[in-house]
Short mmCIF file of C-alpha atoms in Angstrom, two decimals:
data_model
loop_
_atom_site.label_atom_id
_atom_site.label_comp_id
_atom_site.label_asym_id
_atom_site.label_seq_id
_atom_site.Cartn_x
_atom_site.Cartn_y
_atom_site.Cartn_z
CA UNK A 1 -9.59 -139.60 -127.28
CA UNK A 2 -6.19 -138.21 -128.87
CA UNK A 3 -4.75 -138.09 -125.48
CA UNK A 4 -5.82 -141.59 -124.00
CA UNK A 5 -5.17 -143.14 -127.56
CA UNK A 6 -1.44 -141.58 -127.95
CA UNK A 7 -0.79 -142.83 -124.37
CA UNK A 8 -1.71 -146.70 -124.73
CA UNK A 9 0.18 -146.81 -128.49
CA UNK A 10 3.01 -144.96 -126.69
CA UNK A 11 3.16 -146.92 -123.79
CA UNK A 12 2.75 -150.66 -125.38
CA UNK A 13 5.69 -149.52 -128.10
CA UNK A 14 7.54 -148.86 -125.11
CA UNK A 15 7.24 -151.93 -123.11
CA UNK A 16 7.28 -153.78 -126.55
CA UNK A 17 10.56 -152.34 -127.33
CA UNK A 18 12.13 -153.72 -123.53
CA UNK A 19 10.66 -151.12 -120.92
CA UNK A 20 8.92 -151.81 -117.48
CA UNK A 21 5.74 -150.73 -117.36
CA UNK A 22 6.20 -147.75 -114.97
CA UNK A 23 8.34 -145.81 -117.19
CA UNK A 24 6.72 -146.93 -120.56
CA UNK A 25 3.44 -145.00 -118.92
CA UNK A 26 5.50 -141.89 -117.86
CA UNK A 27 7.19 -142.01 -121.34
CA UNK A 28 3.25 -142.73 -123.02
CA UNK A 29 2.10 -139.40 -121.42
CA UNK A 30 4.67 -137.29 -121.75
CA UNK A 31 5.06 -138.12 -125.67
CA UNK A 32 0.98 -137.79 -126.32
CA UNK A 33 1.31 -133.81 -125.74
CA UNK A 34 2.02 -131.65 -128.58
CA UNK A 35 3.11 -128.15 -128.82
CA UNK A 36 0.91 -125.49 -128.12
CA UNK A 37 3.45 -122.68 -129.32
CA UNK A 38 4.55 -124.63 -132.58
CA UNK A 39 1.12 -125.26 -134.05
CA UNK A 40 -0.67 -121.88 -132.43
CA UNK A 41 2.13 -119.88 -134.02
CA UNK A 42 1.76 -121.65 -137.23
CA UNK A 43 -1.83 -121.57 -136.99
CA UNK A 44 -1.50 -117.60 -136.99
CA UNK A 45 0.84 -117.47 -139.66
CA UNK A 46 -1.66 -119.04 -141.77
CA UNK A 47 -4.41 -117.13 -140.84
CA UNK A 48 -5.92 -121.07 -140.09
CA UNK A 49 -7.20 -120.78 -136.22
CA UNK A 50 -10.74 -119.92 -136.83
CA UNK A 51 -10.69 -123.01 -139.55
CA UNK A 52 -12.56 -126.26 -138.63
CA UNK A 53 -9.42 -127.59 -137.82
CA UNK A 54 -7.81 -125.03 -136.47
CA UNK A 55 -10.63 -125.39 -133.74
CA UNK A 56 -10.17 -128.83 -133.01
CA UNK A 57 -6.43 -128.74 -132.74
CA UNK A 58 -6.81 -125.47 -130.32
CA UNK A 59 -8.99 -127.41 -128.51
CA UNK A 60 -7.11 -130.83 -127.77
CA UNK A 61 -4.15 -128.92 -127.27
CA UNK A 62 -5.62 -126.45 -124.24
CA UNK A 63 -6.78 -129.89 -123.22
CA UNK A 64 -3.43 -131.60 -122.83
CA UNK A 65 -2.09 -128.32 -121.27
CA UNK A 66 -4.61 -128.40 -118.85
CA UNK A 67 -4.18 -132.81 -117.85
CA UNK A 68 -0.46 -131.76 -117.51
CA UNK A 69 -1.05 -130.52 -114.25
CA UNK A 70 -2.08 -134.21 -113.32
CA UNK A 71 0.74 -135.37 -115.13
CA UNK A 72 3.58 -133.29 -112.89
CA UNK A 73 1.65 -134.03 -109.77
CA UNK A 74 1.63 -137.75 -110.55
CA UNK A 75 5.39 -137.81 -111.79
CA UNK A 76 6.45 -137.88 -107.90
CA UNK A 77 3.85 -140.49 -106.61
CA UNK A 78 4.85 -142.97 -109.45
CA UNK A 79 9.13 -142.28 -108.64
CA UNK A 80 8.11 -142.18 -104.72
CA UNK A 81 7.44 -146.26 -104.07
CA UNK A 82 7.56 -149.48 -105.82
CA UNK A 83 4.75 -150.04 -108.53
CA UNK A 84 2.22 -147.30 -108.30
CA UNK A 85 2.37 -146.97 -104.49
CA UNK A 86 1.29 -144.21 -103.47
CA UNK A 87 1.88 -141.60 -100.61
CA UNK A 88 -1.44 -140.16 -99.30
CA UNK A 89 0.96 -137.18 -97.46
CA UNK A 90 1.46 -136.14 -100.62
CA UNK A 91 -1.67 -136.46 -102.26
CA UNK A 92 -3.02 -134.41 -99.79
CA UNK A 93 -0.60 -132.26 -100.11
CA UNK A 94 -0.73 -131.65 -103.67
CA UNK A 95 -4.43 -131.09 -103.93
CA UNK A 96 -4.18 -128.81 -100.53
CA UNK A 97 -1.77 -126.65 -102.40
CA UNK A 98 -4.42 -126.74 -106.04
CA UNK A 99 -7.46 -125.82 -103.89
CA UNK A 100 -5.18 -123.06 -102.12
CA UNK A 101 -4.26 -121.79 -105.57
CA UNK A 102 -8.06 -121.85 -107.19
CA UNK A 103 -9.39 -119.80 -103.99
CA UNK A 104 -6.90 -117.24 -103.91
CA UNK A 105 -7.65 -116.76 -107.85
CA UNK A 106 -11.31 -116.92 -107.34
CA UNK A 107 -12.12 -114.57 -104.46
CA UNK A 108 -8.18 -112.89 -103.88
CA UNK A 109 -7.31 -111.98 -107.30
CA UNK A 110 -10.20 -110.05 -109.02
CA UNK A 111 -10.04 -107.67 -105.68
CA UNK A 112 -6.65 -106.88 -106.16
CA UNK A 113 -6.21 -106.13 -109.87
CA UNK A 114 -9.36 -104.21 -109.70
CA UNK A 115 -7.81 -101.83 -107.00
CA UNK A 116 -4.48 -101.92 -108.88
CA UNK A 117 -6.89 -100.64 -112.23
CA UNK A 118 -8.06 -97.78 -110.25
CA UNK A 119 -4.36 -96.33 -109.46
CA UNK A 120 -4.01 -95.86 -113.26
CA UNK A 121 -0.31 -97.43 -112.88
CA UNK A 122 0.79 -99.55 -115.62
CA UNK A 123 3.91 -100.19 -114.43
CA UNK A 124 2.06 -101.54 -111.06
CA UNK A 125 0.08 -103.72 -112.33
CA UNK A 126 2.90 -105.14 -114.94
CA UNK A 127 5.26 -105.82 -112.01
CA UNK A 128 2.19 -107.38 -109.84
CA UNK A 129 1.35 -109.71 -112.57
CA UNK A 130 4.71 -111.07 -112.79
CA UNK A 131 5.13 -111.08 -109.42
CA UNK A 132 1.82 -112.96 -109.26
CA UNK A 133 3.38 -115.88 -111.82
CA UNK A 134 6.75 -116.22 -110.20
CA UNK A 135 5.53 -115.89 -106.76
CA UNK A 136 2.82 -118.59 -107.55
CA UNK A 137 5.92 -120.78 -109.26
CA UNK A 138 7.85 -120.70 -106.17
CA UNK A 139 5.20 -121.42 -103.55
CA UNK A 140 4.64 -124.58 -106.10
CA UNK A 141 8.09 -125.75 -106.31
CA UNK A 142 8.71 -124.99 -102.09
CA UNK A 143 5.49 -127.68 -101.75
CA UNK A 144 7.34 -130.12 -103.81
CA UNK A 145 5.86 -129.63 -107.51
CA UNK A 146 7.22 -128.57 -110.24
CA UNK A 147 7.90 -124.45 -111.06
CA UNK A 148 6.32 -125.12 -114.79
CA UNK A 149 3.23 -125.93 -112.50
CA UNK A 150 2.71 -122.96 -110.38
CA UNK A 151 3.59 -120.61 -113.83
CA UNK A 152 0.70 -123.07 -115.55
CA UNK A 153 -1.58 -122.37 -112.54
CA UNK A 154 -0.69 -118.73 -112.34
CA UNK A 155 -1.46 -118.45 -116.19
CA UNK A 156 -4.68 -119.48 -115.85
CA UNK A 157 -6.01 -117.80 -112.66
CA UNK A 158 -4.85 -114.47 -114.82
CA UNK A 159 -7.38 -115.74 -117.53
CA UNK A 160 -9.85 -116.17 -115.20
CA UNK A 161 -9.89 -112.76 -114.13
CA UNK A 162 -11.91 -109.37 -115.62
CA UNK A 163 -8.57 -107.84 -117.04
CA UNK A 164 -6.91 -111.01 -118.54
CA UNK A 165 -6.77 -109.09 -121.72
CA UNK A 166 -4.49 -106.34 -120.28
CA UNK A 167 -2.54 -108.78 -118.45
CA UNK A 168 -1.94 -111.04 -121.84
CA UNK A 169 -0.63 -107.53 -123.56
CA UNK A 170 1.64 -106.91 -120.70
CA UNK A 171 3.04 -110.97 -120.80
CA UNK A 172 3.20 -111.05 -124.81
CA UNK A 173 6.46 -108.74 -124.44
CA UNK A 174 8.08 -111.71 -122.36
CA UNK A 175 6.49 -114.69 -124.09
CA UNK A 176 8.53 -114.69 -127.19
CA UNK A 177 11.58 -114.27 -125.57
CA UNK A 178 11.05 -116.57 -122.64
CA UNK A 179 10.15 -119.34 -125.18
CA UNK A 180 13.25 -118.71 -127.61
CA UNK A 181 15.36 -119.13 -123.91
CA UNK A 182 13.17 -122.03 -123.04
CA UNK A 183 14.05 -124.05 -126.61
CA UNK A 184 17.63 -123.25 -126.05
CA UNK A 185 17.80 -124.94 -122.55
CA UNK A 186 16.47 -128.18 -124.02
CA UNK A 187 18.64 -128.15 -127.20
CA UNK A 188 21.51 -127.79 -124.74
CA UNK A 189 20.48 -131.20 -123.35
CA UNK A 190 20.65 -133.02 -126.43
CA UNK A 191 23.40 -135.24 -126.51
CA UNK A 192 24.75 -134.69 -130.24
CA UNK A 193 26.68 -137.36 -130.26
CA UNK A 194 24.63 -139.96 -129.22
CA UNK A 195 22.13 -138.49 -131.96
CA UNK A 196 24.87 -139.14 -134.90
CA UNK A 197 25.69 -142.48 -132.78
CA UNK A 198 22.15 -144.22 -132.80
CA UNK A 199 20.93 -141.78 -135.93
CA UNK A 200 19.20 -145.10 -137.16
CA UNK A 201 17.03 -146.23 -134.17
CA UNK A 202 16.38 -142.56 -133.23
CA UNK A 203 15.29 -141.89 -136.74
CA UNK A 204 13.10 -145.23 -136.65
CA UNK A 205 11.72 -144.07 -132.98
CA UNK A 206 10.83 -140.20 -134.59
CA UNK A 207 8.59 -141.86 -137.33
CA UNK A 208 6.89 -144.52 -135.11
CA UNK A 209 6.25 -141.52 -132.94
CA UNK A 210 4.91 -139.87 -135.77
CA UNK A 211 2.59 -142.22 -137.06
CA UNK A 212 1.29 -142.51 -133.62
CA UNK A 213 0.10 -139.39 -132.74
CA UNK A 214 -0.88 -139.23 -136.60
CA UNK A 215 -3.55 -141.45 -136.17
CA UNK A 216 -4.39 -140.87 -132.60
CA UNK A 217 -5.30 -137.34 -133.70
CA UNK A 218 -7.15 -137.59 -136.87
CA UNK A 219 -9.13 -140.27 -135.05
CA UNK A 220 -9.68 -137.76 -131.77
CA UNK A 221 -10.69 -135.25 -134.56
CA UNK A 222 -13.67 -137.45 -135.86
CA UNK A 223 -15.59 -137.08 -132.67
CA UNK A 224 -16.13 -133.27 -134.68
CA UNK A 225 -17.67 -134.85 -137.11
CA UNK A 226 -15.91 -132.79 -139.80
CA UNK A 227 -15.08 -134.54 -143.20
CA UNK A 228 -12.61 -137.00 -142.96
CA UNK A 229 -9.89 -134.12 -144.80
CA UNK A 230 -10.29 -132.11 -141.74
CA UNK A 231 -9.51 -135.07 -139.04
CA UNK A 232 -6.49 -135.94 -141.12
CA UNK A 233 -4.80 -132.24 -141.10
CA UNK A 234 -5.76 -132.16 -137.44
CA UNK A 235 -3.63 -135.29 -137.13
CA UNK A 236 -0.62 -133.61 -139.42
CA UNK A 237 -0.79 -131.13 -137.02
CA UNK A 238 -0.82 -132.99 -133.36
CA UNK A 239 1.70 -135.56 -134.75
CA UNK A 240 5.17 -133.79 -133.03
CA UNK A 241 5.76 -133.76 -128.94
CA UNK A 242 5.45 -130.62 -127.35
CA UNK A 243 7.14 -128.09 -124.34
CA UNK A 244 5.51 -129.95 -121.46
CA UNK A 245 6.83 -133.51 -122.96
CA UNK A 246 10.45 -132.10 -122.55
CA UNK A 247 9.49 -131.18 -118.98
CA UNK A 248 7.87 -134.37 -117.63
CA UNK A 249 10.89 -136.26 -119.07
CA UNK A 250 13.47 -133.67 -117.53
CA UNK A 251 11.76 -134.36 -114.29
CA UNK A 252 10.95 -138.16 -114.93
CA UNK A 253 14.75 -138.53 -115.36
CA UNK A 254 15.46 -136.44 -112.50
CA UNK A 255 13.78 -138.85 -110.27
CA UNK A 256 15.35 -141.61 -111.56
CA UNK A 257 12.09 -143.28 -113.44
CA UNK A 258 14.63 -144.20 -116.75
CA UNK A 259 17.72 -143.93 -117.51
CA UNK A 260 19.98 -140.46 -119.01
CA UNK A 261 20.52 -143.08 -122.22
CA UNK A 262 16.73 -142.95 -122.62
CA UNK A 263 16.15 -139.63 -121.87
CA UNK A 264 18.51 -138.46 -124.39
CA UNK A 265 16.41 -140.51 -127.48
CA UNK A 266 13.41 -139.61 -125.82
CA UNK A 267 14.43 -135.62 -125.99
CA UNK A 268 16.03 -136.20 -129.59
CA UNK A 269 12.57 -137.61 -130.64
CA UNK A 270 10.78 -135.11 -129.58
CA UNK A 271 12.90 -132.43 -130.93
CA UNK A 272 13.37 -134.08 -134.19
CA UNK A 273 9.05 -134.43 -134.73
CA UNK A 274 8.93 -130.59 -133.64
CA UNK A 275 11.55 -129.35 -136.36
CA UNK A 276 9.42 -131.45 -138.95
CA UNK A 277 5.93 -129.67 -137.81
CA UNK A 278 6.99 -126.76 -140.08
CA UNK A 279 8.61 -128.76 -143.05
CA UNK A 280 5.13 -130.57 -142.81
CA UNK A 281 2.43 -128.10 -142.39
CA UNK A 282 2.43 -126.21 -145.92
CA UNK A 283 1.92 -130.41 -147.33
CA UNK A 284 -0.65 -130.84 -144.90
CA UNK A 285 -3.92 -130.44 -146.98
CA UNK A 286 -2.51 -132.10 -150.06
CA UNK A 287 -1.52 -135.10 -148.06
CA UNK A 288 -5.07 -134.94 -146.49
CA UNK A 289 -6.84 -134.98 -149.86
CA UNK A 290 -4.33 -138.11 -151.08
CA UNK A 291 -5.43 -139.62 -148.61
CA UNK A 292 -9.15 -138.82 -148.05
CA UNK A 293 -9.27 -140.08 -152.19
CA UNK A 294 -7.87 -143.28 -151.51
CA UNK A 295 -10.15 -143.87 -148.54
CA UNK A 296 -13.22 -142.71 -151.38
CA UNK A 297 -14.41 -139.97 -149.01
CA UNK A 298 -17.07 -137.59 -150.48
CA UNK A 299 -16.11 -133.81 -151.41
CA UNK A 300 -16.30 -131.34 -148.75
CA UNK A 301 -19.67 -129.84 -148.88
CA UNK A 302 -20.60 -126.69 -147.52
CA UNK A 303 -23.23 -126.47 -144.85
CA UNK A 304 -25.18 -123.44 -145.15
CA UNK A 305 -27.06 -122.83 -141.99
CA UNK A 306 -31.01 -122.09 -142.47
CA UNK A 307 -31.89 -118.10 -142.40
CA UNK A 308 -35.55 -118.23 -144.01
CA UNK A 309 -37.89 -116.71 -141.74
CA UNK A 310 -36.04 -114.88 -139.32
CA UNK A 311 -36.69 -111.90 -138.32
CA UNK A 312 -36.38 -108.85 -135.58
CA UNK A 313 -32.66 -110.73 -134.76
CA UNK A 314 -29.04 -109.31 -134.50
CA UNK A 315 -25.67 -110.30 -135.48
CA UNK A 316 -23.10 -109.64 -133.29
CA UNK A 317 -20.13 -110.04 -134.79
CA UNK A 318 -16.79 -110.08 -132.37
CA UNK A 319 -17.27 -111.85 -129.00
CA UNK A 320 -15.02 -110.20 -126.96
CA UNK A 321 -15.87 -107.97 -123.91
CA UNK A 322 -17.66 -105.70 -126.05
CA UNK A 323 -19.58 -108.53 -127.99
CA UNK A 324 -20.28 -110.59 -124.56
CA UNK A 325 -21.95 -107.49 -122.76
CA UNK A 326 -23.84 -106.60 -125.79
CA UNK A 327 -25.07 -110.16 -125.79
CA UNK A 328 -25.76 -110.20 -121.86
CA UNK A 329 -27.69 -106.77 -122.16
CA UNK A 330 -30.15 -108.39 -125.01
CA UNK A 331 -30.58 -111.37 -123.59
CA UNK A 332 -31.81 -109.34 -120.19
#
C-alpha cells in the first residue's frame, strides 16, 4: 500500500507539474523508496526497532528493497522503445540471469561455505564472501543490469544461507564505510548552484514530497491495525527518499528517460528530505499525538495477551539459531 500509493501521488504530481508519463512513472518509483540505512540506524539509536512501529517501518522498507530489483530491471525496457515497448530478448534475459542467481544460492552456496567452515580459515571465508558479492555484481552488470543489483542479489543469497550471521560480522567492517563513500558520490552530483538558483521550487518540491510519502505511509501502516499514533510515526519515518532512489535516477538519467535539469531537483529533493529524517525523528511522537488529538483518536491501550490456564509451556526467549533449534527440537 505505501509503495503503490507513493507511486500514483508521485507520478500524477509529476505529469501535473509538465512531465510525460514515462518519466513521471520512473520518477513515481524511484521517489516512493525510503532509506533503509537512515531510519534502521536511527531506529538503533533509539533503541525503537522492536517497537510497533519500528516493525512496520522495517517491514515496508525490506519490502521496497526487495521490488527494487524489478525496478532496475524495468529501468532498461521502459528507456529501450517508444511507450512501454518492450524487448522480450531482454526480458528473457533478465529473468535467465535471476533464476541463474537463485539456483546457484540455493543448491551452490550452502556447499561451499560449509566446506570453507570446516578449514577453520577466517580469512578464507572473508575474502570468498566478498568475492561472492563483487563477483555476483559484475556477472550482473556484464548481462546488462545494474552492479547495485547483483550486490542486492548477492546480499540476500548470503542471508539465505546457514552462516549468514558470520558472514554479516565479517561485512559490518565494510558497511559503514562503504555507505559514508556511497553518500559522498551522490553529494558530488548535486549541482549547488542550481540548488541556491531554484532554492524556491526545490524547497516547494521537498515538502510536496514530504507530505506524500507522509500520508502514503501512515495510511500503509493502518493495514497493522496499530492505533492511529503508531501509523502516523511510521509515516514521519518513511516520509524522505532513500539510497536506491538516487540509483534508479542516476541510471534513469543515464539512459536518457529525463533530462540532467531534472535529475539535479530530483537528487536535491531527495537529499534535502534525507537530511530532515534526523531533524524530524526526536518530534516524531509529539507530532503524532497533535495529531492523533485533533483526529479524537482514543488513548493507546495496552493489550495484555490471555495467560490463565496455561500450563506445562515454555518461553523461549531469543529467536536466533539457538532459540529456532530449541523450538524445532520441542515441537518434534
Amino acid at each position: 500500500t505505501q509503495l503503490l500509493v507513493s507511486a500514483v501521488l508521485i507520478t500524477g504530481a509529476a505529469m501535473l507539474l509538465g512531465l510525460p508519463l514515462r518519466p513521471a512513472v520512473v520518477i513515481g518509483f524511484a521517489l516512493a523508496l525510503s532509506s533503509t540505512a537512515i531510519v534502521l540506524r536511527i531506529l538503533q539509536e533509539r533503541f525503537e526497532v522492536d517497537s510497533a512501529h519500528g516493525r512496520t517501518v522495517l517491514s515496508i522498507l525490506l519490502f521496497q528493497d526487495i521490488c527494487v530489483i524489478f525496478f532496475i530491471v524495468l529501468l532498461p525496457l521502459i528507456a529501450s522503445g517508444d511507450g512501454f515497448a518492450i524487448n522480450r530478448y531482454e526480458v528473457l534475459r533478465s529473468v535467465l540471469i535471476l533464476v541463474g542467481i537463485f539456483v546457484g544460492a540455493r543448491y551452490l552456496l550452502r556447499p561451499l561455505l560449509r566446506n570453507l567452515m570446516v578449514t577453520r580459515s577466517a580469512e578464507l571465508f572473508r575474502l570468498t564472501v566478498l568475492v561472492l558479492v563483487l563477483g555476483t555484481a559484475w556477472l550482473t552488470y556484464l548481462a546488462g543490469l545494474s552492479l547495485a543489483l547483483g550486490a542486492f542479489l548477492a546480499g540476500l543469497a548470503l542471508a539465505e544461507s546457514d552462516y549468514s550471521h558470520q558472514a554479516l560480522s565479517d561485512i559490518i567492517p565494510f558497511r559503514d564505510a562503504f555507505m559514508a563513500i556511497f553518500f559522498i558520490a551522490m553529494g558530488m552530483f548535486v549541482d549547488l548552484n542550481l540548488l541556491v538558483e531554484k532554492w524556491p521550487i526545490i524547497l516547494g518540491l521537498t515538502l510536496l514530497l514530504a507530505l506524500i510519502k507522509f500520508a502514503a505511509g501512515s495510511v500503509g501502516a493502518l493495514w497493522t491495525r496499530f492505533p492511529l499514533r503508531t501509523c502516523l510515526i511510521c509515516g514521519f519515518l518513511l516520509f524522505q527518499g532513500g539510497e536506491f532512489s538516487f540509483i534508479l535516477l542516476r541510471q534513469a538519467s543515464t539512459l536518457g528517460i529525463f533530462s540532467d535539469e531534472v535529475y539535479q531537483r530530483l537528487l536535491s529533493v531527495v537529499a534535502l528530505t534525507m537530511l530532515a529524517t534526523p531533524i524530524v525523528m526526536p518530534q516524531a511522537t509529539r507530532l503524532a499525538n497533535f495529531i492523533a488529538d485533533r483526529f479524537g483518536a482514543a488513548p493507546d491501550e495496552v493489550v495484555e495477551e490471555e495467560t490463565t490456564g496455561l500450563r506445562d509451556h515454555v518461553v523461549i526467549a531469543g529467536y536466533g539459531i539457538s532459540g529456532r533449534s530449541v523450538s524445532r527440537v520441542l515441537r518434534e
